[in-house]
Tab-separated table of C-alpha atoms in Angstrom:
chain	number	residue	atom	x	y	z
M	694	UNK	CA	-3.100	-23.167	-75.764
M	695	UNK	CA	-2.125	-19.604	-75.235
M	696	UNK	CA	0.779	-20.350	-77.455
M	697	UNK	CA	-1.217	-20.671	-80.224
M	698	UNK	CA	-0.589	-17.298	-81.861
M	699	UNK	CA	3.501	-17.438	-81.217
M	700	UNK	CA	4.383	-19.885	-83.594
M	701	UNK	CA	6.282	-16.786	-85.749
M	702	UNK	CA	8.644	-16.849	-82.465
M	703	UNK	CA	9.829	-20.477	-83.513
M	704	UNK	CA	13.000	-19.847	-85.463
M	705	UNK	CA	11.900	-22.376	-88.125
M	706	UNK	CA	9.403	-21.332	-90.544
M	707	UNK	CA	8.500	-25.016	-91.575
M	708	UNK	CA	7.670	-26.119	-88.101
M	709	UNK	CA	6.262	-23.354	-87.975
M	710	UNK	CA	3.693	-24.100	-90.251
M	711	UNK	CA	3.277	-27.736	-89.991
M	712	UNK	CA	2.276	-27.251	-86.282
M	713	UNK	CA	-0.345	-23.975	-87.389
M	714	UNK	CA	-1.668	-26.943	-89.905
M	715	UNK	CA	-1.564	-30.223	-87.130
M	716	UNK	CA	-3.482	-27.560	-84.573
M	717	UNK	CA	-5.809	-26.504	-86.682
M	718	UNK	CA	-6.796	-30.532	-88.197
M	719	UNK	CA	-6.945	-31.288	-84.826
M	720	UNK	CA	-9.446	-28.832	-83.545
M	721	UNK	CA	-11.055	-29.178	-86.552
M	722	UNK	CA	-11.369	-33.088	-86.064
M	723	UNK	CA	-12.678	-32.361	-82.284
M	724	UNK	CA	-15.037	-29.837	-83.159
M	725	UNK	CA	-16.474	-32.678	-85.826
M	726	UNK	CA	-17.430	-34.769	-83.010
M	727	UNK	CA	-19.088	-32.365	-81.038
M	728	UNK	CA	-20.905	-30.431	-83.618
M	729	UNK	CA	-21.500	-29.203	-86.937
M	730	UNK	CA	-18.366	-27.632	-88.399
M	731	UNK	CA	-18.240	-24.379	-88.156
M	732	UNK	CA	-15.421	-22.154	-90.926
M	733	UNK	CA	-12.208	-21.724	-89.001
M	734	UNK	CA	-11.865	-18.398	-87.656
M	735	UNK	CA	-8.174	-18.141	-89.138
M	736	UNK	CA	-7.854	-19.344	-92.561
M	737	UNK	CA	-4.864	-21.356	-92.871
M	738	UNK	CA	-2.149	-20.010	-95.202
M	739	UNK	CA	-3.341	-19.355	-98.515
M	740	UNK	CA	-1.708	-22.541	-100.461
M	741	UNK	CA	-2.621	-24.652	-97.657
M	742	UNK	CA	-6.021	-23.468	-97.705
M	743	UNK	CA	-8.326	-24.916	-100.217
M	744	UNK	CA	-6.698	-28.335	-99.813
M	745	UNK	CA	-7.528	-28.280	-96.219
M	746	UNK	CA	-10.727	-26.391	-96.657
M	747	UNK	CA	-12.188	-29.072	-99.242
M	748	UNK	CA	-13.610	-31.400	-96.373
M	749	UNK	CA	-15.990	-30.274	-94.067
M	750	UNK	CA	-18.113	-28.181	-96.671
M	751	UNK	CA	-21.327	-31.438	-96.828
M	752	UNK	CA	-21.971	-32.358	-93.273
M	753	UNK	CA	-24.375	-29.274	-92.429
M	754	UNK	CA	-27.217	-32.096	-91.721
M	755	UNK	CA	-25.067	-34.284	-89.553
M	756	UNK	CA	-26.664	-34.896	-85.433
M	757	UNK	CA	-23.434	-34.766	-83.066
M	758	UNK	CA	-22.626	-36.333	-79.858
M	759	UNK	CA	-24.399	-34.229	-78.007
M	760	UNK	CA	-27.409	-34.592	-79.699
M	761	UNK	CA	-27.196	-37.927	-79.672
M	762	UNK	CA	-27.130	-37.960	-76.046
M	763	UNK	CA	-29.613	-35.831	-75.333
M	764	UNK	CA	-32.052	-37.690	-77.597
M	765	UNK	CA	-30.900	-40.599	-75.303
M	766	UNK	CA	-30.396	-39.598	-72.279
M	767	UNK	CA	-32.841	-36.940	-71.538
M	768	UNK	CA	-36.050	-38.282	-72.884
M	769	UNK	CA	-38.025	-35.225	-70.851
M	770	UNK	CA	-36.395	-32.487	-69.865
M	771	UNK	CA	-37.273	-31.547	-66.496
M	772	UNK	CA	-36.520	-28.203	-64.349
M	773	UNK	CA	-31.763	-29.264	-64.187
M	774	UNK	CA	-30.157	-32.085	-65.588
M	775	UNK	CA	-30.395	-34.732	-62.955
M	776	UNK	CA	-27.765	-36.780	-61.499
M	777	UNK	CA	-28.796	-40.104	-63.309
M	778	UNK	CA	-29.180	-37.641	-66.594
M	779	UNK	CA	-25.470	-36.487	-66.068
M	780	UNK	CA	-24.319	-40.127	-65.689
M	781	UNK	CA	-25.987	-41.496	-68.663
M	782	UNK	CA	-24.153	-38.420	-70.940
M	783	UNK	CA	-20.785	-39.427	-69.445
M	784	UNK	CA	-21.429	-42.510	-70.229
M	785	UNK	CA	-22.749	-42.309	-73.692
M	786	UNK	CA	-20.044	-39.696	-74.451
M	787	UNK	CA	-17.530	-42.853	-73.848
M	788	UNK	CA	-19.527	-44.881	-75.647
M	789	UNK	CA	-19.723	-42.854	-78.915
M	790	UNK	CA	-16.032	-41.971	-78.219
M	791	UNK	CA	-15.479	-45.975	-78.464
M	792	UNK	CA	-17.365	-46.384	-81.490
M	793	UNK	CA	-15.750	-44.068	-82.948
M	794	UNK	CA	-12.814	-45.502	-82.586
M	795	UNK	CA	-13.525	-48.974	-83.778
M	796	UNK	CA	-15.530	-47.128	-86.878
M	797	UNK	CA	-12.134	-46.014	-87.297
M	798	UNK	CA	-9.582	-48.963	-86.828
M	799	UNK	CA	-11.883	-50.816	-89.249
M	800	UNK	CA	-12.615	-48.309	-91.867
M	801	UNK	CA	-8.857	-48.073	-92.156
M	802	UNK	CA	-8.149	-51.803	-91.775
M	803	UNK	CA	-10.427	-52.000	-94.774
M	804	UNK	CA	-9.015	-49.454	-96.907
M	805	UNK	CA	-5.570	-50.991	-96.154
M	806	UNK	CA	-7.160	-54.279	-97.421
M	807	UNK	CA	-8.799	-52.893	-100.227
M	808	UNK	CA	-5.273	-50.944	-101.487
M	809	UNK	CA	-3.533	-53.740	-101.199
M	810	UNK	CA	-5.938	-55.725	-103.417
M	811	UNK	CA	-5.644	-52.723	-105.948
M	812	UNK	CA	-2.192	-52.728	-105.892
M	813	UNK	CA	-2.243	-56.767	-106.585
M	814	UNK	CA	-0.614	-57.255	-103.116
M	815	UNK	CA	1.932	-54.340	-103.173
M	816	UNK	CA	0.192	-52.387	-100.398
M	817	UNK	CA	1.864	-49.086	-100.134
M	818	UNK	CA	1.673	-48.698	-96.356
M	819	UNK	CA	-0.094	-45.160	-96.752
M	820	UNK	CA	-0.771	-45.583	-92.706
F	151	UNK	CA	-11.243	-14.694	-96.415
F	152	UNK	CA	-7.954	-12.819	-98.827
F	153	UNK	CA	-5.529	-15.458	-97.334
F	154	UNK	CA	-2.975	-12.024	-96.876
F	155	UNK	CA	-4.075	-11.295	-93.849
F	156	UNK	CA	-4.011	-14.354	-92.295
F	157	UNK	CA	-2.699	-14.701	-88.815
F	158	UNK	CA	0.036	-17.275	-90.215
F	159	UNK	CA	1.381	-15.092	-92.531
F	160	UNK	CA	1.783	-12.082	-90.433
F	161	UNK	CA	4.386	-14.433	-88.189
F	162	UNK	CA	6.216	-16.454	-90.237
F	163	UNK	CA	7.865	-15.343	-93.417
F	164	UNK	CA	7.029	-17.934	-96.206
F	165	UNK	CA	9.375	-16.464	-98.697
F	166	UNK	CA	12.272	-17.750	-96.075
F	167	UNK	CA	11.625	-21.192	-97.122
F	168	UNK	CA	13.792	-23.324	-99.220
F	169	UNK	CA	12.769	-25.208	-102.595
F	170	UNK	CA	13.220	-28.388	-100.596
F	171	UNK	CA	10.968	-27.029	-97.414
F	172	UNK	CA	8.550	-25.902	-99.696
F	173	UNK	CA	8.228	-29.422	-101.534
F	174	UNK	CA	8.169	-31.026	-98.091
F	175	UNK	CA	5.317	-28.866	-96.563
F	176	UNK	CA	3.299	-29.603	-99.984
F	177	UNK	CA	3.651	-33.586	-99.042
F	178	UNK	CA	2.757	-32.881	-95.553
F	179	UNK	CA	-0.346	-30.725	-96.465
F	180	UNK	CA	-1.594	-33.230	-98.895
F	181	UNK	CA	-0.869	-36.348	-96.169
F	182	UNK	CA	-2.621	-33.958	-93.387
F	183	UNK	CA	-5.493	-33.268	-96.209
F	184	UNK	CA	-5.621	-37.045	-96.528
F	185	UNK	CA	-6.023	-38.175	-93.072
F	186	UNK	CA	-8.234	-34.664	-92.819
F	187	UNK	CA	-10.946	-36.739	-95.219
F	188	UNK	CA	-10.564	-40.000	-93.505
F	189	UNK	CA	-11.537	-38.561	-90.136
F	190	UNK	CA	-14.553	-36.986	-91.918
F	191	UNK	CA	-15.954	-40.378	-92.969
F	192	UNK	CA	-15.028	-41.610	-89.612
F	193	UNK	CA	-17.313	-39.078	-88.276
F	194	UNK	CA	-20.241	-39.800	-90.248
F	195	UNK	CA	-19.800	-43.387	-90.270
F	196	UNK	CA	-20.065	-43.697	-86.319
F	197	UNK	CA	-22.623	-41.598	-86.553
F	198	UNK	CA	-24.818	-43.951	-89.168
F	199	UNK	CA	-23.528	-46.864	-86.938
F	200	UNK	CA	-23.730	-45.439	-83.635
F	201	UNK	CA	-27.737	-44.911	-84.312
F	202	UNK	CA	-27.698	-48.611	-85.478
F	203	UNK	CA	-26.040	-50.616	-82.741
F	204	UNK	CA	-26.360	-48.931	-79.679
F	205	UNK	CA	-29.912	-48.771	-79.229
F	206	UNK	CA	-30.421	-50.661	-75.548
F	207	UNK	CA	-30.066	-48.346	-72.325
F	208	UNK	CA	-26.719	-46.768	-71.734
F	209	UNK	CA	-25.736	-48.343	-69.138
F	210	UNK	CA	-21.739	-48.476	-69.185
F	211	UNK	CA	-19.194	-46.134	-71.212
F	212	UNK	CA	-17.623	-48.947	-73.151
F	213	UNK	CA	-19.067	-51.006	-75.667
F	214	UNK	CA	-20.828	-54.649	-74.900
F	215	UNK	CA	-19.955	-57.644	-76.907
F	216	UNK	CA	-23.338	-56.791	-79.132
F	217	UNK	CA	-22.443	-53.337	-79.861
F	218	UNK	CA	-18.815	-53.679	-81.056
F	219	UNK	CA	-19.491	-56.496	-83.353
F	220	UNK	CA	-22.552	-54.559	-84.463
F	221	UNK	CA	-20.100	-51.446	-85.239
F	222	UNK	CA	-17.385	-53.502	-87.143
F	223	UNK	CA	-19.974	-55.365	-89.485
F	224	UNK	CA	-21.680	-51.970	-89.393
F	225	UNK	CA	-18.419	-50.531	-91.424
F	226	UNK	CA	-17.961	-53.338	-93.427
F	227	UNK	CA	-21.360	-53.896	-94.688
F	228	UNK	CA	-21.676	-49.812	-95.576
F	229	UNK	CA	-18.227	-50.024	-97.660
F	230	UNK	CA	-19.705	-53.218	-99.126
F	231	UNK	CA	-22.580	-51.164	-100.235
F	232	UNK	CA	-20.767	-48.302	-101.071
F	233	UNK	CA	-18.399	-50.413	-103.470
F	234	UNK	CA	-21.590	-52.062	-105.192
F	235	UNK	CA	-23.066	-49.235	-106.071
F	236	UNK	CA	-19.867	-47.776	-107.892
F	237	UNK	CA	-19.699	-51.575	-109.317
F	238	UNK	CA	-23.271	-51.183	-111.064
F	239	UNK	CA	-22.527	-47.909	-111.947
F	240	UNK	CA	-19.786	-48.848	-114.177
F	241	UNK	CA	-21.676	-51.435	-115.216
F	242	UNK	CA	-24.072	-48.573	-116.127
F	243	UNK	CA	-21.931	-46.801	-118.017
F	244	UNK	CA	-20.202	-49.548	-120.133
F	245	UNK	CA	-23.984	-51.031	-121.822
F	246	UNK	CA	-24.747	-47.644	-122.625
């Protein structure tokens, strides 16, 4: 992580950037799931910026895993999180963290499907 | 928010790059944009189907039978909607 700011030191400029970008989607993507998005605190490159800036901007109402959770797993808060408390958010934690992945494998599966019906059976393969 | 500043730019020299480098970063911007977009709807479709399907006690970190079946036809049925409504819409548009 502490490399994050040394990228310059790469000899390659393209890497370079294409790792700045893959970092940033990435956090980006993780911060998603735990809350609402935030702006970066480093804009990305100028050109790559409003591309990559155009998601993100309509999910201010959005409840994250955490609230989720907390909605189910701490119905009354008490004086600490208990033991069973702390259980229940590992395990719904997993659990959203497995939905989210079969939200995703089908969503995609289905786009796939529905591109290659566009495309009257000449799927591009865009995944 | 002046992108000249940015911590990017103070490290790596843009202008360095060649025509072809530059073409290829556009492509890979775009494809990251894509995938960017996908994850979004990801997000907020677990989130709509999350709140549907699990809705017993959490009781184990995986998914029961119930729950993943749930999820999948969760997906499908929202895209279903989704591509009905931009069906009747053009429907819309073309008897006006």
């Amino acid at each position: 992580m502490d490399s994050m700011n040394n990228f310059g030191a790469s000899a390659d400029p393209k890497s370079a950037v294409m790792n700045q970008v893959r970092q940033e989607a990435a956090m980006n993507n993780a911060r998603l799931l735990i809350e609402v998005p935030i702006s970066p605190s480093s804009p990305p490159a100028h050109f790559l910026y409003s591309s990559l800036h155009a998601n993100g901007a309509d999910t201010g109402a959005q409840k994250k895993i955490n609230d989720h959770c907390f909605e189910r797993c701490v119905p009354k808060p008490g004086s600490s999180l208990s033991s069973g408390e702390t259980t229940c958010f590992t395990q719904c934690m997993e659990k959203y963290m497995a939905a989210w992945n079969t939200v995703s494998r089908q969503y995609i599966g289905r786009i796939q499907q529905e591109q290659g019906k566009a495309a009257g059976g000449g799927g591009s393969g865009m995944f | 928010m002046d992108s000249p500043n940015s911590s990017l730019e103070q490290n790596v020299d843009l202008s360095k790059l060649s025509d072809k480098d530059k073409q290829e970063l556009q492509q890979f911007v775009v494809n990251e944009s894509q995938k960017a977009r996908i994850q979004q709807t990801v997000h907020s479709l677990t989130e709509t189907c999350f709140k549907k399907c699990v809705t017993g006690g959490i009781r184990s970190g995986k998914l029961d039978k119930g729950e993943e079946s749930c999820t999948q036809n969760c997906v499908d049925r929202f895209l279903d909607a989704n591509f009905t409504v931009i069906r009747h819409l053009e429907k819309m548009r073309g008897s006006v």
